[in-house]
Amino acid sequence: MSTELLTLLMLVSVFAGVFAGFPIAFVLASLGIIFGFIALPLPQLVFMVPLRIFDILSVEVFAAVPLFVFMGAMVERAGIAEIAYGVMYKILGPLRGGLALATVAICTLFAAATGIIGASVITMALVAIPAMLKRGYDKRLAMGTVAASGTLGILMPPSVMLILYAPMAGVSVVDMYAGAIIPGLILSTLYNLYILIKCYANPNAGPALSLEDRGKIVWLQLFLEVINSLVPFLFLIVAVLGSIFLGLTSATEGAGIGSLGSIIISAAYRKLTLKQLKEAAYFSLRVSAMVIFVAMGANLFTGTFLSAGCGKVVSNVLLGLGIGPWGILLLLLFIIFILGVLIDWIGILFIMVPIFGPIVAGLGFDPLWVGIVICVSLQMSFLTPPFAYAIFYLKGLDFEGVKYGDIVRGVIPFVILQAIGTALCLIFKPLALWLPRLLFG
């Protein structure tokens, strides 16, 4: 069998297996072994399988995944988001779209203590959407705001996505963390600008807090509520990210600090129970096991793919298109966008980075900058159906009077904003590189 035909069959088989409904981890692992029997000498395949699995299990930074997931789960169960949301609404309520702006603000803060999107989207949906619908907000705006803002948790440090991407691309997790902060804040700012423009152009889309309600606000009491709700939360974020950025701890050790800090905060808010600990631990176990199984399956697949020479075929095809380095990079981002519509982000990372990473690096692009651009572009994968995690979460909560079409139409403007954010990071490299260079040289 020719290498070109093998390359085509392997790629087609992945999509066929995923579309058939099989778990992506087992699709990738089984295809890696099956095509390994076809394309590789048997001794090479026998040695490759355990070595590829060991490669994944021996990556120290992956130990941060369950710790950061646990931290996010404990923070969610402590009820901090609900308390902080009420405070932020009182502060931003006099503005049109104040509830939506408060949602973006809390999701941005919450993103720095979760690392995943499920906790942010579900928590903020249960808190913010009923409040917005009750006050007459446009339901599409409400759905889109929560869906888009909740996904910031997978981009802003301590993002699980950044932890998984960094070792595969050969860049520092700490550099990825620093590089993702400004792009994440840019997306948050774009969301706020859109909300303000929409609500001031159409006051019915997001009514401001009534004069009667504004008169009930006691500013001294509000100040104390800010101290009570935000200071412990911000202290946790500073303790984790500060220790990592200052070089006092590695990402994994910082994750351990975050896990302990989340337990202390839960105890301080009197929400710490044995049941809560068990639920957070089980949730972390399920998420981490899913990530590791996908990682092992993808590593087997890419091991066969690259050992059989299929990576060179892909490289030759791309270089033979005659579109230049920037054209290849834009084509890569387009492929990632299409894949984001079809499969989950973990599969995209573990398939695309080992195959396309060496090609992009050979074109002379900064691997850190490329990594940040890819992770920002993957934000769109959470909002583009049919495979859209954020939409799944909102639809599963089944809010009264909200249809699936309302959710989809509500996220479209935010997908456009995410595309604009990706374009800004492409055009202005310092957005991704300035902070890492400032902190680490």
Short mmCIF file of N, CA and C in Angstrom, two decimals, residues 118-265:
data_model
loop_
_atom_site.label_atom_id
_atom_site.label_comp_id
_atom_site.label_asym_id
_atom_site.label_seq_id
_atom_site.Cartn_x
_atom_site.Cartn_y
_atom_site.Cartn_z
N GLY A 118 -17.17 23.42 31.68
CA GLY A 118 -18.43 22.91 32.21
C GLY A 118 -18.87 23.64 33.46
N ALA A 119 -17.93 23.83 34.41
CA ALA A 119 -18.28 24.49 35.67
C ALA A 119 -18.75 25.91 35.43
N SER A 120 -18.05 26.66 34.56
CA SER A 120 -18.40 28.05 34.31
C SER A 120 -19.76 28.17 33.64
N VAL A 121 -19.97 27.41 32.57
CA VAL A 121 -21.20 27.53 31.80
C VAL A 121 -22.41 27.13 32.63
N ILE A 122 -22.33 25.98 33.27
CA ILE A 122 -23.49 25.49 34.02
C ILE A 122 -23.79 26.38 35.21
N THR A 123 -22.76 26.74 35.97
CA THR A 123 -22.97 27.59 37.15
C THR A 123 -23.58 28.92 36.78
N MET A 124 -22.98 29.60 35.79
CA MET A 124 -23.48 30.92 35.40
C MET A 124 -24.83 30.82 34.71
N ALA A 125 -25.09 29.73 34.01
CA ALA A 125 -26.40 29.57 33.38
C ALA A 125 -27.49 29.49 34.44
N LEU A 126 -27.25 28.71 35.49
CA LEU A 126 -28.26 28.55 36.54
C LEU A 126 -28.47 29.83 37.32
N VAL A 127 -27.43 30.67 37.41
CA VAL A 127 -27.53 31.91 38.18
C VAL A 127 -28.02 33.07 37.32
N ALA A 128 -27.41 33.23 36.14
CA ALA A 128 -27.60 34.45 35.35
C ALA A 128 -28.81 34.39 34.41
N ILE A 129 -29.02 33.26 33.76
CA ILE A 129 -30.09 33.21 32.75
C ILE A 129 -31.47 33.44 33.35
N PRO A 130 -31.85 32.76 34.46
CA PRO A 130 -33.16 33.07 35.05
C PRO A 130 -33.29 34.55 35.44
N ALA A 131 -32.20 35.14 35.98
CA ALA A 131 -32.25 36.55 36.37
C ALA A 131 -32.45 37.46 35.17
N MET A 132 -31.76 37.15 34.05
CA MET A 132 -31.90 37.98 32.85
C MET A 132 -33.28 37.82 32.22
N LEU A 133 -33.77 36.60 32.13
CA LEU A 133 -35.09 36.37 31.53
C LEU A 133 -36.18 37.02 32.38
N LYS A 134 -36.01 36.98 33.70
CA LYS A 134 -37.00 37.57 34.59
C LYS A 134 -37.11 39.08 34.38
N ARG A 135 -35.99 39.71 34.04
CA ARG A 135 -35.96 41.17 33.87
C ARG A 135 -36.15 41.59 32.42
N GLY A 136 -36.59 40.67 31.59
CA GLY A 136 -36.96 41.02 30.23
C GLY A 136 -35.83 41.09 29.23
N TYR A 137 -34.70 40.49 29.52
CA TYR A 137 -33.58 40.49 28.58
C TYR A 137 -33.91 39.65 27.34
N ASP A 138 -33.33 40.03 26.23
CA ASP A 138 -33.43 39.22 25.01
C ASP A 138 -32.84 37.85 25.31
N LYS A 139 -33.64 36.79 25.13
CA LYS A 139 -33.18 35.46 25.51
C LYS A 139 -31.99 35.00 24.67
N ARG A 140 -31.89 35.49 23.43
CA ARG A 140 -30.74 35.12 22.61
C ARG A 140 -29.47 35.77 23.15
N LEU A 141 -29.58 37.01 23.58
CA LEU A 141 -28.44 37.69 24.18
C LEU A 141 -28.03 36.98 25.47
N ALA A 142 -29.00 36.59 26.28
CA ALA A 142 -28.70 35.91 27.54
C ALA A 142 -27.98 34.59 27.29
N MET A 143 -28.48 33.81 26.34
CA MET A 143 -27.87 32.52 26.04
C MET A 143 -26.47 32.69 25.46
N GLY A 144 -26.33 33.59 24.52
CA GLY A 144 -25.04 33.80 23.89
C GLY A 144 -23.99 34.31 24.87
N THR A 145 -24.40 35.20 25.77
CA THR A 145 -23.46 35.75 26.76
C THR A 145 -22.92 34.67 27.67
N VAL A 146 -23.80 33.84 28.20
CA VAL A 146 -23.36 32.78 29.11
C VAL A 146 -22.51 31.75 28.37
N ALA A 147 -22.94 31.35 27.17
CA ALA A 147 -22.21 30.32 26.42
C ALA A 147 -20.80 30.79 26.07
N ALA A 148 -20.68 32.03 25.56
CA ALA A 148 -19.37 32.53 25.14
C ALA A 148 -18.48 32.84 26.34
N SER A 149 -19.03 33.51 27.35
CA SER A 149 -18.22 33.89 28.51
C SER A 149 -17.77 32.66 29.28
N GLY A 150 -18.63 31.66 29.36
CA GLY A 150 -18.27 30.44 30.08
C GLY A 150 -17.10 29.71 29.47
N THR A 151 -16.92 29.84 28.15
CA THR A 151 -15.82 29.12 27.49
C THR A 151 -14.46 29.76 27.77
N LEU A 152 -14.43 30.95 28.36
CA LEU A 152 -13.15 31.56 28.70
C LEU A 152 -12.36 30.70 29.68
N GLY A 153 -13.05 29.83 30.40
CA GLY A 153 -12.37 28.97 31.37
C GLY A 153 -11.38 28.01 30.74
N ILE A 154 -11.54 27.71 29.45
CA ILE A 154 -10.63 26.80 28.78
C ILE A 154 -9.47 27.53 28.12
N LEU A 155 -9.51 28.88 28.13
CA LEU A 155 -8.43 29.67 27.54
C LEU A 155 -7.59 30.37 28.60
N MET A 156 -8.24 30.99 29.57
CA MET A 156 -7.51 31.72 30.61
C MET A 156 -6.81 30.74 31.55
N PRO A 157 -5.58 31.04 31.98
CA PRO A 157 -4.91 30.15 32.94
C PRO A 157 -5.68 30.11 34.25
N PRO A 158 -5.74 28.92 34.89
CA PRO A 158 -5.01 27.68 34.63
C PRO A 158 -5.74 26.72 33.71
N SER A 159 -5.78 27.00 32.44
CA SER A 159 -6.54 26.22 31.47
C SER A 159 -5.96 24.82 31.28
N VAL A 160 -6.85 23.83 31.27
CA VAL A 160 -6.45 22.46 30.97
C VAL A 160 -5.97 22.36 29.52
N MET A 161 -6.59 23.13 28.62
CA MET A 161 -6.17 23.11 27.21
C MET A 161 -4.71 23.50 27.07
N LEU A 162 -4.28 24.54 27.77
CA LEU A 162 -2.90 25.00 27.69
C LEU A 162 -1.94 23.96 28.25
N ILE A 163 -2.36 23.28 29.32
CA ILE A 163 -1.52 22.23 29.92
C ILE A 163 -1.31 21.10 28.92
N LEU A 164 -2.35 20.72 28.19
CA LEU A 164 -2.25 19.62 27.23
C LEU A 164 -1.47 20.04 26.00
N TYR A 165 -1.65 21.28 25.56
CA TYR A 165 -1.01 21.73 24.32
C TYR A 165 0.50 21.87 24.49
N ALA A 166 0.93 22.46 25.61
CA ALA A 166 2.33 22.85 25.77
C ALA A 166 3.34 21.72 25.58
N PRO A 167 3.20 20.57 26.28
CA PRO A 167 4.22 19.52 26.10
C PRO A 167 4.23 18.93 24.69
N MET A 168 3.09 18.89 24.02
CA MET A 168 3.06 18.35 22.66
C MET A 168 3.79 19.26 21.68
N ALA A 169 3.71 20.57 21.92
CA ALA A 169 4.33 21.54 21.01
C ALA A 169 5.74 21.92 21.44
N GLY A 170 6.18 21.40 22.59
CA GLY A 170 7.53 21.70 23.06
C GLY A 170 7.70 23.10 23.58
N VAL A 171 6.64 23.70 24.13
CA VAL A 171 6.75 25.03 24.73
C VAL A 171 6.42 24.93 26.22
N SER A 172 6.76 25.97 26.95
CA SER A 172 6.55 25.98 28.39
C SER A 172 5.09 26.23 28.73
N VAL A 173 4.59 25.48 29.70
CA VAL A 173 3.22 25.72 30.18
C VAL A 173 3.11 27.12 30.77
N VAL A 174 4.14 27.56 31.48
CA VAL A 174 4.11 28.87 32.10
C VAL A 174 4.05 29.97 31.03
N ASP A 175 4.82 29.79 29.95
CA ASP A 175 4.77 30.75 28.84
C ASP A 175 3.39 30.78 28.21
N MET A 176 2.78 29.60 28.05
CA MET A 176 1.43 29.54 27.48
C MET A 176 0.45 30.24 28.40
N TYR A 177 0.60 30.04 29.70
CA TYR A 177 -0.28 30.71 30.66
C TYR A 177 -0.18 32.23 30.52
N ALA A 178 1.06 32.73 30.49
CA ALA A 178 1.25 34.18 30.39
C ALA A 178 0.74 34.71 29.05
N GLY A 179 0.97 33.94 27.98
CA GLY A 179 0.56 34.39 26.65
C GLY A 179 -0.94 34.43 26.46
N ALA A 180 -1.67 33.61 27.21
CA ALA A 180 -3.12 33.52 27.01
C ALA A 180 -3.90 34.59 27.77
N ILE A 181 -3.27 35.28 28.70
CA ILE A 181 -4.00 36.24 29.54
C ILE A 181 -4.55 37.40 28.72
N ILE A 182 -3.71 38.06 27.93
CA ILE A 182 -4.17 39.22 27.16
C ILE A 182 -5.20 38.83 26.11
N PRO A 183 -5.00 37.76 25.31
CA PRO A 183 -6.06 37.35 24.38
C PRO A 183 -7.38 37.04 25.08
N GLY A 184 -7.31 36.42 26.27
CA GLY A 184 -8.54 36.14 27.00
C GLY A 184 -9.25 37.41 27.42
N LEU A 185 -8.49 38.40 27.88
CA LEU A 185 -9.08 39.68 28.27
C LEU A 185 -9.62 40.43 27.05
N ILE A 186 -8.98 40.25 25.90
CA ILE A 186 -9.48 40.88 24.67
C ILE A 186 -10.85 40.31 24.30
N LEU A 187 -10.98 39.00 24.38
CA LEU A 187 -12.28 38.39 24.09
C LEU A 187 -13.34 38.89 25.06
N SER A 188 -12.99 38.96 26.34
CA SER A 188 -13.93 39.46 27.34
C SER A 188 -14.34 40.90 27.03
N THR A 189 -13.38 41.72 26.61
CA THR A 189 -13.68 43.12 26.26
C THR A 189 -14.58 43.20 25.03
N LEU A 190 -14.32 42.36 24.04
CA LEU A 190 -15.16 42.34 22.83
C LEU A 190 -16.60 41.96 23.19
N TYR A 191 -16.76 40.99 24.08
CA TYR A 191 -18.11 40.59 24.50
C TYR A 191 -18.83 41.77 25.18
N ASN A 192 -18.10 42.48 26.04
CA ASN A 192 -18.71 43.61 26.74
C ASN A 192 -19.10 44.73 25.76
N LEU A 193 -18.24 45.02 24.81
CA LEU A 193 -18.55 46.06 23.82
C LEU A 193 -19.78 45.69 23.02
N TYR A 194 -19.88 44.43 22.61
CA TYR A 194 -21.05 43.99 21.85
C TYR A 194 -22.33 44.14 22.68
N ILE A 195 -22.26 43.74 23.95
CA ILE A 195 -23.44 43.84 24.82
C ILE A 195 -23.87 45.29 24.97
N LEU A 196 -22.90 46.18 25.22
CA LEU A 196 -23.23 47.60 25.39
C LEU A 196 -23.84 48.19 24.12
N ILE A 197 -23.23 47.90 22.98
CA ILE A 197 -23.74 48.44 21.71
C ILE A 197 -25.15 47.93 21.43
N LYS A 198 -25.35 46.62 21.65
CA LYS A 198 -26.66 46.04 21.38
C LYS A 198 -27.73 46.60 22.31
N CYS A 199 -27.40 46.74 23.59
CA CYS A 199 -28.39 47.17 24.57
C CYS A 199 -28.68 48.66 24.48
N TYR A 200 -27.70 49.46 24.08
CA TYR A 200 -27.97 50.89 23.92
C TYR A 200 -28.64 51.18 22.59
N ALA A 201 -28.44 50.32 21.60
CA ALA A 201 -29.16 50.46 20.34
C ALA A 201 -30.60 49.98 20.49
N ASN A 202 -30.79 48.96 21.33
CA ASN A 202 -32.12 48.41 21.57
C ASN A 202 -32.31 48.25 23.08
N PRO A 203 -32.85 49.25 23.77
CA PRO A 203 -32.97 49.21 25.23
C PRO A 203 -33.74 48.00 25.75
N ASN A 204 -34.64 47.45 24.94
CA ASN A 204 -35.41 46.29 25.38
C ASN A 204 -34.57 45.02 25.45
N ALA A 205 -33.40 45.02 24.79
CA ALA A 205 -32.56 43.82 24.79
C ALA A 205 -31.95 43.57 26.16
N GLY A 206 -31.68 44.66 26.92
CA GLY A 206 -31.09 44.51 28.24
C GLY A 206 -31.41 45.69 29.12
N PRO A 207 -32.59 45.74 29.72
CA PRO A 207 -33.00 46.90 30.53
C PRO A 207 -32.06 47.14 31.70
N ALA A 208 -31.87 48.42 32.02
CA ALA A 208 -31.03 48.79 33.16
C ALA A 208 -31.80 48.57 34.46
N LEU A 209 -31.08 48.56 35.55
CA LEU A 209 -31.70 48.44 36.87
C LEU A 209 -32.62 49.64 37.10
N SER A 210 -33.81 49.39 37.59
CA SER A 210 -34.79 50.47 37.77
C SER A 210 -34.31 51.46 38.84
N LEU A 211 -34.85 52.69 38.75
CA LEU A 211 -34.48 53.72 39.72
C LEU A 211 -34.86 53.29 41.14
N GLU A 212 -35.97 52.60 41.25
CA GLU A 212 -36.40 52.14 42.57
C GLU A 212 -35.40 51.15 43.16
N ASP A 213 -34.92 50.22 42.32
CA ASP A 213 -33.95 49.23 42.80
C ASP A 213 -32.60 49.88 43.10
N ARG A 214 -32.24 50.88 42.30
CA ARG A 214 -30.96 51.56 42.56
C ARG A 214 -31.00 52.27 43.92
N GLY A 215 -32.16 52.80 44.26
CA GLY A 215 -32.29 53.51 45.53
C GLY A 215 -32.17 52.60 46.73
N LYS A 216 -32.36 51.30 46.53
CA LYS A 216 -32.28 50.34 47.64
C LYS A 216 -30.84 49.92 47.95
N ILE A 217 -29.90 50.29 47.06
CA ILE A 217 -28.52 49.87 47.26
C ILE A 217 -27.87 50.68 48.38
N VAL A 218 -27.33 49.98 49.37
CA VAL A 218 -26.58 50.63 50.45
C VAL A 218 -25.10 50.43 50.11
N TRP A 219 -24.42 51.54 49.78
CA TRP A 219 -23.08 51.42 49.22
C TRP A 219 -22.06 50.88 50.21
N LEU A 220 -22.20 51.19 51.48
CA LEU A 220 -21.29 50.63 52.49
C LEU A 220 -21.47 49.11 52.57
N GLN A 221 -22.74 48.70 52.57
CA GLN A 221 -23.02 47.26 52.60
C GLN A 221 -22.48 46.58 51.33
N LEU A 222 -22.62 47.27 50.19
CA LEU A 222 -22.12 46.72 48.93
C LEU A 222 -20.60 46.56 48.98
N PHE A 223 -19.93 47.53 49.58
CA PHE A 223 -18.47 47.45 49.70
C PHE A 223 -18.07 46.22 50.53
N LEU A 224 -18.80 45.99 51.62
CA LEU A 224 -18.51 44.82 52.47
C LEU A 224 -18.80 43.53 51.72
N GLU A 225 -19.84 43.53 50.89
CA GLU A 225 -20.14 42.35 50.10
C GLU A 225 -19.04 42.06 49.08
N VAL A 226 -18.48 43.13 48.49
CA VAL A 226 -17.36 42.96 47.56
C VAL A 226 -16.17 42.30 48.27
N ILE A 227 -15.87 42.80 49.48
CA ILE A 227 -14.77 42.23 50.25
C ILE A 227 -15.04 40.75 50.54
N ASN A 228 -16.26 40.45 50.94
CA ASN A 228 -16.61 39.09 51.33
C ASN A 228 -16.62 38.12 50.17
N SER A 229 -17.07 38.59 48.99
CA SER A 229 -17.25 37.66 47.88
C SER A 229 -16.05 37.57 46.94
N LEU A 230 -15.33 38.69 46.75
CA LEU A 230 -14.29 38.71 45.72
C LEU A 230 -12.87 38.55 46.27
N VAL A 231 -12.61 39.08 47.47
CA VAL A 231 -11.24 39.05 47.97
C VAL A 231 -10.71 37.63 48.16
N PRO A 232 -11.44 36.71 48.82
CA PRO A 232 -10.91 35.35 48.95
C PRO A 232 -10.69 34.68 47.58
N PHE A 233 -11.61 34.94 46.67
CA PHE A 233 -11.53 34.37 45.33
C PHE A 233 -10.30 34.90 44.60
N LEU A 234 -10.09 36.22 44.65
CA LEU A 234 -8.92 36.82 44.00
C LEU A 234 -7.63 36.37 44.67
N PHE A 235 -7.66 36.17 45.98
CA PHE A 235 -6.47 35.69 46.68
C PHE A 235 -6.07 34.31 46.17
N LEU A 236 -7.05 33.45 45.92
CA LEU A 236 -6.77 32.11 45.39
C LEU A 236 -6.11 32.21 44.01
N ILE A 237 -6.66 33.08 43.16
CA ILE A 237 -6.10 33.24 41.82
C ILE A 237 -4.67 33.75 41.88
N VAL A 238 -4.44 34.76 42.71
CA VAL A 238 -3.10 35.34 42.82
C VAL A 238 -2.13 34.32 43.41
N ALA A 239 -2.59 33.55 44.39
CA ALA A 239 -1.71 32.56 45.01
C ALA A 239 -1.27 31.51 44.00
N VAL A 240 -2.18 31.06 43.17
CA VAL A 240 -1.86 30.00 42.19
C VAL A 240 -1.01 30.57 41.06
N LEU A 241 -1.55 31.57 40.35
CA LEU A 241 -0.84 32.09 39.18
C LEU A 241 0.42 32.85 39.60
N GLY A 242 0.36 33.57 40.73
CA GLY A 242 1.53 34.30 41.19
C GLY A 242 2.69 33.37 41.51
N SER A 243 2.41 32.27 42.18
CA SER A 243 3.48 31.33 42.52
C SER A 243 4.08 30.70 41.26
N ILE A 244 3.24 30.49 40.24
CA ILE A 244 3.75 29.91 38.99
C ILE A 244 4.57 30.93 38.22
N PHE A 245 4.04 32.14 38.05
CA PHE A 245 4.73 33.16 37.26
C PHE A 245 6.02 33.64 37.93
N LEU A 246 6.07 33.64 39.25
CA LEU A 246 7.28 34.07 39.96
C LEU A 246 8.33 32.97 40.03
N GLY A 247 7.99 31.81 39.52
CA GLY A 247 8.95 30.71 39.51
C GLY A 247 9.07 29.99 40.84
N LEU A 248 8.15 30.25 41.75
CA LEU A 248 8.21 29.59 43.05
C LEU A 248 7.75 28.15 42.97
N THR A 249 6.84 27.87 42.03
CA THR A 249 6.33 26.51 41.85
C THR A 249 6.22 26.20 40.37
N SER A 250 6.16 24.92 40.06
CA SER A 250 5.82 24.50 38.71
C SER A 250 4.30 24.57 38.54
N ALA A 251 3.82 24.32 37.33
CA ALA A 251 2.37 24.33 37.10
C ALA A 251 1.69 23.26 37.94
N THR A 252 2.32 22.10 38.06
CA THR A 252 1.73 21.01 38.84
C THR A 252 1.67 21.36 40.32
N GLU A 253 2.76 21.93 40.84
CA GLU A 253 2.77 22.34 42.25
C GLU A 253 1.77 23.47 42.50
N GLY A 254 1.66 24.40 41.53
CA GLY A 254 0.67 25.46 41.65
C GLY A 254 -0.74 24.91 41.68
N ALA A 255 -0.97 23.84 40.91
CA ALA A 255 -2.28 23.19 40.92
C ALA A 255 -2.58 22.60 42.29
N GLY A 256 -1.54 22.05 42.94
CA GLY A 256 -1.72 21.52 44.29
C GLY A 256 -2.09 22.62 45.28
N ILE A 257 -1.43 23.78 45.14
CA ILE A 257 -1.77 24.93 45.99
C ILE A 257 -3.22 25.35 45.75
N GLY A 258 -3.62 25.38 44.48
CA GLY A 258 -4.99 25.77 44.15
C GLY A 258 -6.01 24.81 44.73
N SER A 259 -5.72 23.52 44.68
CA SER A 259 -6.65 22.52 45.24
C SER A 259 -6.82 22.72 46.74
N LEU A 260 -5.69 22.91 47.43
CA LEU A 260 -5.76 23.14 48.88
C LEU A 260 -6.48 24.46 49.17
N GLY A 261 -6.18 25.50 48.38
CA GLY A 261 -6.83 26.79 48.59
C GLY A 261 -8.34 26.72 48.38
N SER A 262 -8.77 25.94 47.39
CA SER A 262 -10.21 25.81 47.15
C SER A 262 -10.92 25.12 48.31
N ILE A 263 -10.25 24.17 48.95
CA ILE A 263 -10.82 23.50 50.12
C ILE A 263 -10.94 24.50 51.28
N ILE A 264 -9.90 25.31 51.47
CA ILE A 264 -9.93 26.31 52.54
C ILE A 264 -11.04 27.33 52.31
N ILE A 265 -11.20 27.78 51.05
CA ILE A 265 -12.26 28.75 50.74
C ILE A 265 -13.63 28.13 50.96
#
